[in-house]
């Protein structure tokens, strides 16, 4: 039986209010699956070669549950524009360029490598509406060692001239894409991706809802990001009291659904999210950059919603998920100020849980370094970070790493048991 | 006459509402002073060797008008604590370690190098209360090529056990430090630094105010960062209607004064800042991290206050000023949300102005690439940043660089006319 042992300062968050730290601990894998984390190496593994990372930190790798892969090409640009202008004058043009498969290959190869380099091994990504480029994105993610879901975007109305498909094209391409991709990749699977309610006709939504049910497919979309968007949905679906119902009525709002943003969800909408088992992809940097609002993450957590983190590039300008984690802390602090110091902010441990374990659960893992999961981990060398007079605890070094590290500090990455960096 | 010519894509902000861009332009220096920015190289300079940076971006380097140098040693740590706890359980202990000059040398050498590497050439820094370490900080800044001010901290009450000085020690050391440092360095000068009203007795403040006036010295301190702090000042100075008056009455609130934070200044306090010609060091990342509040920067600008930017490490966790600039944009967007979409956010151009020209003015320059100023500039190679399908404008590349670059993208740094990286 193949056994692997990895040694270092192990930090993980099995629960939201629990950070487990084992100094100079041992992570034991059997047949690529985690057997356990040990303070002392059990006798039966004494003869196994140890991959010794010395004084470095070993922690779970990150899960990015919402991002637009083609928008990597416009990262950090257009930040003076509000959401709908930003979409129309910038984003749709950027995505339209992914008609060109050569260009898509170049961008997606770089994106996939950068994500792995920055320690993201699980992703739930929007592609563009283009079938061939979507296949290229899946291929490049697979090659780089990523795991997760990619969606060909569906958008058959209200999209302007540069980027559009007819209802028929959208349905035909979706079926072909599912045929082509469902079994092709070991680690990257398709996810149904209606862009958002305003850009999808009822006919298309009906089709996607049926498909989701028949083939048991996951679904990703956007929910209650921006007040103008919410008003628009209301106009388009006068029969729906709230935005979420425009997904629910087509069968696109269930425990395999992840909804990005959820900034303006009131108590009733949050209850619907919870009751339907829907996952929230909180995108803190995007919500601030596009001045969408500050999501009430503390309320969601108190009410038992399943909250994960998304970079939402390029509404978010941060690809590295440790920066998204600290952005979530900062956004929760802005929310605390906005609520007159009422809502508690996210602690470092809580935000780390959201960006690792909680995201991993969306993809079916238990999260943390749980027995039976395959290994998703990063190894951090923090020796180049600022000098402290006293010996830092592992917890302090962990916190500092989340705030300060960049990809150069990430010296090894494991994804689904494979060493990919 | 010594003439230098530098070529590249030149971007600077002479005014807050004005971004000047000269594609493939020429920056001409005479005797190390800026002569002008030219679209075409004037005939008289045709024989001068050109330092050609090709397609790279050339922009003013950054000015950091508020930071605590010793706290570099705790960057990115303690972020779950509120301000006064953070000070007592973390910060004062960290600063106390700077009694050890060997340790101070090690930390300050690294700090100075990192600041230059990240494109900061002007700084207004708090040291600790220790005289020898303050001299070491000045020396290391000077050696690395920085310009600006360093202050030995004065704090003779309410400081706990680990870090304190008597009134007599504080006064004696300050006089000795001024004697030792005033003429010693070409580019780093002393600034009077009462930590903040709660930690300075009236006797000490009287002494510092007199010194400021007699020797025409600049002054730095903190103002209205946090509501508990404001209440505390009110208790300590019942004669003062507002916090700023506790500086004003000692002669420490004038056009050579920079006050950090100013988060909770109401109209009357803002008017006092303006009428007294005081400079504001806005510290966006620190204000969020310590949940102090969101400063009303838009109001300050509308009212004509002189606002500059500070990293405020280690309340702020971002040393790189391009990140502080984008943090200021993000904080202004949080403020826009908090004010129910009333206060306009800072545009990229405006925030860049605050972090370059506005800060430079505090140090006596005109800012931008103004004729007669010495050169403070960075050269940015953005070729490793994400790939766009269309050819980006210089303005787009500039914006992307502010959001995404790290020190590796900064390939050259000029400080007071000298190439220091």
Coordinates of C-alpha atoms in Angstrom, one line a residue, chain A residues 72-82 90 94 97 103 106-107 110 227 264 285 287-294 316-318 323 329-331 333-334 336-338 340-341 345-349 383-390 392 396-397 399-401 403-404 406-408, chain B residues 72-82 90 94 97 103 106-107 110 227 264 285 287-294 316-318 323 329-331 333-334 336-338 340-341 345-349 383-390 392 396-397 399-401 403-404 406-408:
Chain A
X72 CA -8.2 37.6 -16.7
X73 CA -7.3 39.6 -19.8
X74 CA -8.7 42.8 -18.2
X75 CA -7.6 42.3 -14.6
X76 CA -7.1 45.6 -12.8
X77 CA -8.8 47.7 -15.5
X78 CA -12.0 49.7 -15.8
X79 CA -12.3 50.2 -12.1
X80 CA -13.9 53.7 -12.4
X81 CA -17.0 52.2 -14.0
X82 CA -20.3 51.0 -12.4
X90 CA -15.5 46.6 -21.2
X94 CA -13.0 41.4 -23.6
X97 CA -12.1 38.1 -28.2
X103 CA -5.7 33.8 -28.1
X106 CA -2.4 31.8 -24.6
X107 CA -4.5 33.6 -21.9
X110 CA -1.1 31.7 -18.3
X227 CA -29.6 47.3 -6.9
X264 CA -28.5 42.6 -1.2
X285 CA -13.0 42.5 -3.7
X287 CA -18.3 44.0 -4.5
X288 CA -16.1 46.9 -3.4
X289 CA -14.5 47.6 -6.8
X290 CA -17.8 47.8 -8.6
X291 CA -19.4 49.6 -5.6
X292 CA -22.1 46.9 -5.5
X293 CA -22.4 46.9 -1.7
X294 CA -21.1 45.0 1.2
X316 CA -12.2 41.5 -8.4
X317 CA -8.7 42.5 -9.1
X318 CA -7.1 39.8 -6.9
X323 CA -5.5 38.1 -0.9
X329 CA -11.8 40.3 6.3
X330 CA -11.5 43.9 5.2
X331 CA -15.0 43.9 3.6
X333 CA -14.7 45.3 8.7
X334 CA -16.2 47.8 6.3
X336 CA -19.0 46.5 10.7
X337 CA -18.4 50.2 10.3
X338 CA -21.4 50.5 8.0
X340 CA -22.4 51.2 13.3
X341 CA -20.2 48.5 14.8
X345 CA -16.1 41.1 11.5
X346 CA -14.6 37.9 10.2
X347 CA -11.6 36.7 12.1
X348 CA -8.5 35.5 10.2
X349 CA -9.4 31.9 11.1
X383 CA 11.5 33.1 5.8
X384 CA 11.7 36.2 3.5
X385 CA 8.8 38.0 5.4
X386 CA 9.7 40.8 7.9
X387 CA 11.8 40.0 11.0
X388 CA 10.3 39.8 14.4
X389 CA 12.3 40.2 17.6
X390 CA 10.5 37.4 19.4
X392 CA 6.6 33.9 16.4
X396 CA 1.2 34.3 14.0
X397 CA 3.2 33.2 11.0
X399 CA -1.7 35.0 9.8
X400 CA 1.2 37.0 8.5
X401 CA 1.5 34.7 5.5
X403 CA -1.6 38.9 4.6
X404 CA 1.8 39.1 3.0
X406 CA 2.9 36.1 -2.8
X407 CA 3.4 33.2 -5.1
X408 CA 7.2 33.2 -4.5
Chain B
X72 CA 7.4 46.6 10.1
X73 CA 8.4 43.7 12.4
X74 CA 4.8 42.9 13.1
X75 CA 3.4 43.5 9.6
X76 CA 0.3 41.4 8.9
X77 CA -0.2 40.3 12.5
X78 CA -2.7 41.0 15.3
X79 CA -5.5 41.9 12.9
X80 CA -8.3 40.5 15.0
X81 CA -7.7 43.1 17.7
X82 CA -9.2 46.6 18.2
X90 CA 1.1 43.9 20.4
X94 CA 7.1 45.2 19.3
X97 CA 12.5 45.5 21.1
X103 CA 18.0 44.2 15.9
X106 CA 18.6 44.4 10.8
X107 CA 14.9 45.4 10.6
X110 CA 15.4 45.4 5.3
X227 CA -14.0 57.0 18.8
X264 CA -13.9 61.1 12.6
X285 CA -5.8 50.1 4.9
X287 CA -8.5 52.4 9.1
X288 CA -10.2 49.3 7.8
X289 CA -7.9 46.7 9.5
X290 CA -8.4 48.3 12.9
X291 CA -12.1 49.0 12.2
X292 CA -11.5 52.6 13.1
X293 CA -14.0 53.9 10.5
X294 CA -13.9 55.2 6.9
X316 CA -1.9 49.0 7.6
X317 CA -0.6 45.7 6.2
X318 CA 0.5 47.1 2.8
X323 CA -1.4 48.9 -3.0
X329 CA -9.9 53.7 -3.9
X330 CA -11.5 50.7 -2.2
X331 CA -12.0 52.6 1.1
X333 CA -16.0 52.9 -2.4
X334 CA -16.8 51.4 1.0
X336 CA -19.8 55.5 -0.9
X337 CA -21.7 52.4 0.0
X338 CA -21.8 53.5 3.7
X340 CA -25.9 55.3 0.6
X341 CA -24.2 56.1 -2.7
X345 CA -15.5 57.4 -4.8
X346 CA -11.9 58.3 -5.7
X347 CA -11.0 57.7 -9.3
X348 CA -7.7 55.9 -10.1
X349 CA -6.2 59.2 -11.2
X383 CA 5.1 42.9 -19.8
X384 CA 4.5 40.0 -17.3
X385 CA 1.0 41.2 -16.5
X386 CA -2.1 39.5 -18.0
X387 CA -2.5 39.4 -21.8
X388 CA -5.1 41.6 -23.5
X389 CA -6.5 40.9 -27.0
X390 CA -6.5 44.5 -28.0
X392 CA -4.0 48.6 -24.4
X396 CA -5.1 51.3 -19.2
X397 CA -1.6 49.9 -18.6
X399 CA -4.3 51.6 -14.1
X400 CA -3.5 47.9 -14.4
X401 CA 0.0 48.5 -13.0
X403 CA -3.6 47.3 -9.2
X404 CA -1.3 44.4 -10.1
X406 CA 4.7 44.2 -7.4
X407 CA 8.3 45.1 -6.7
X408 CA 9.6 42.8 -9.5

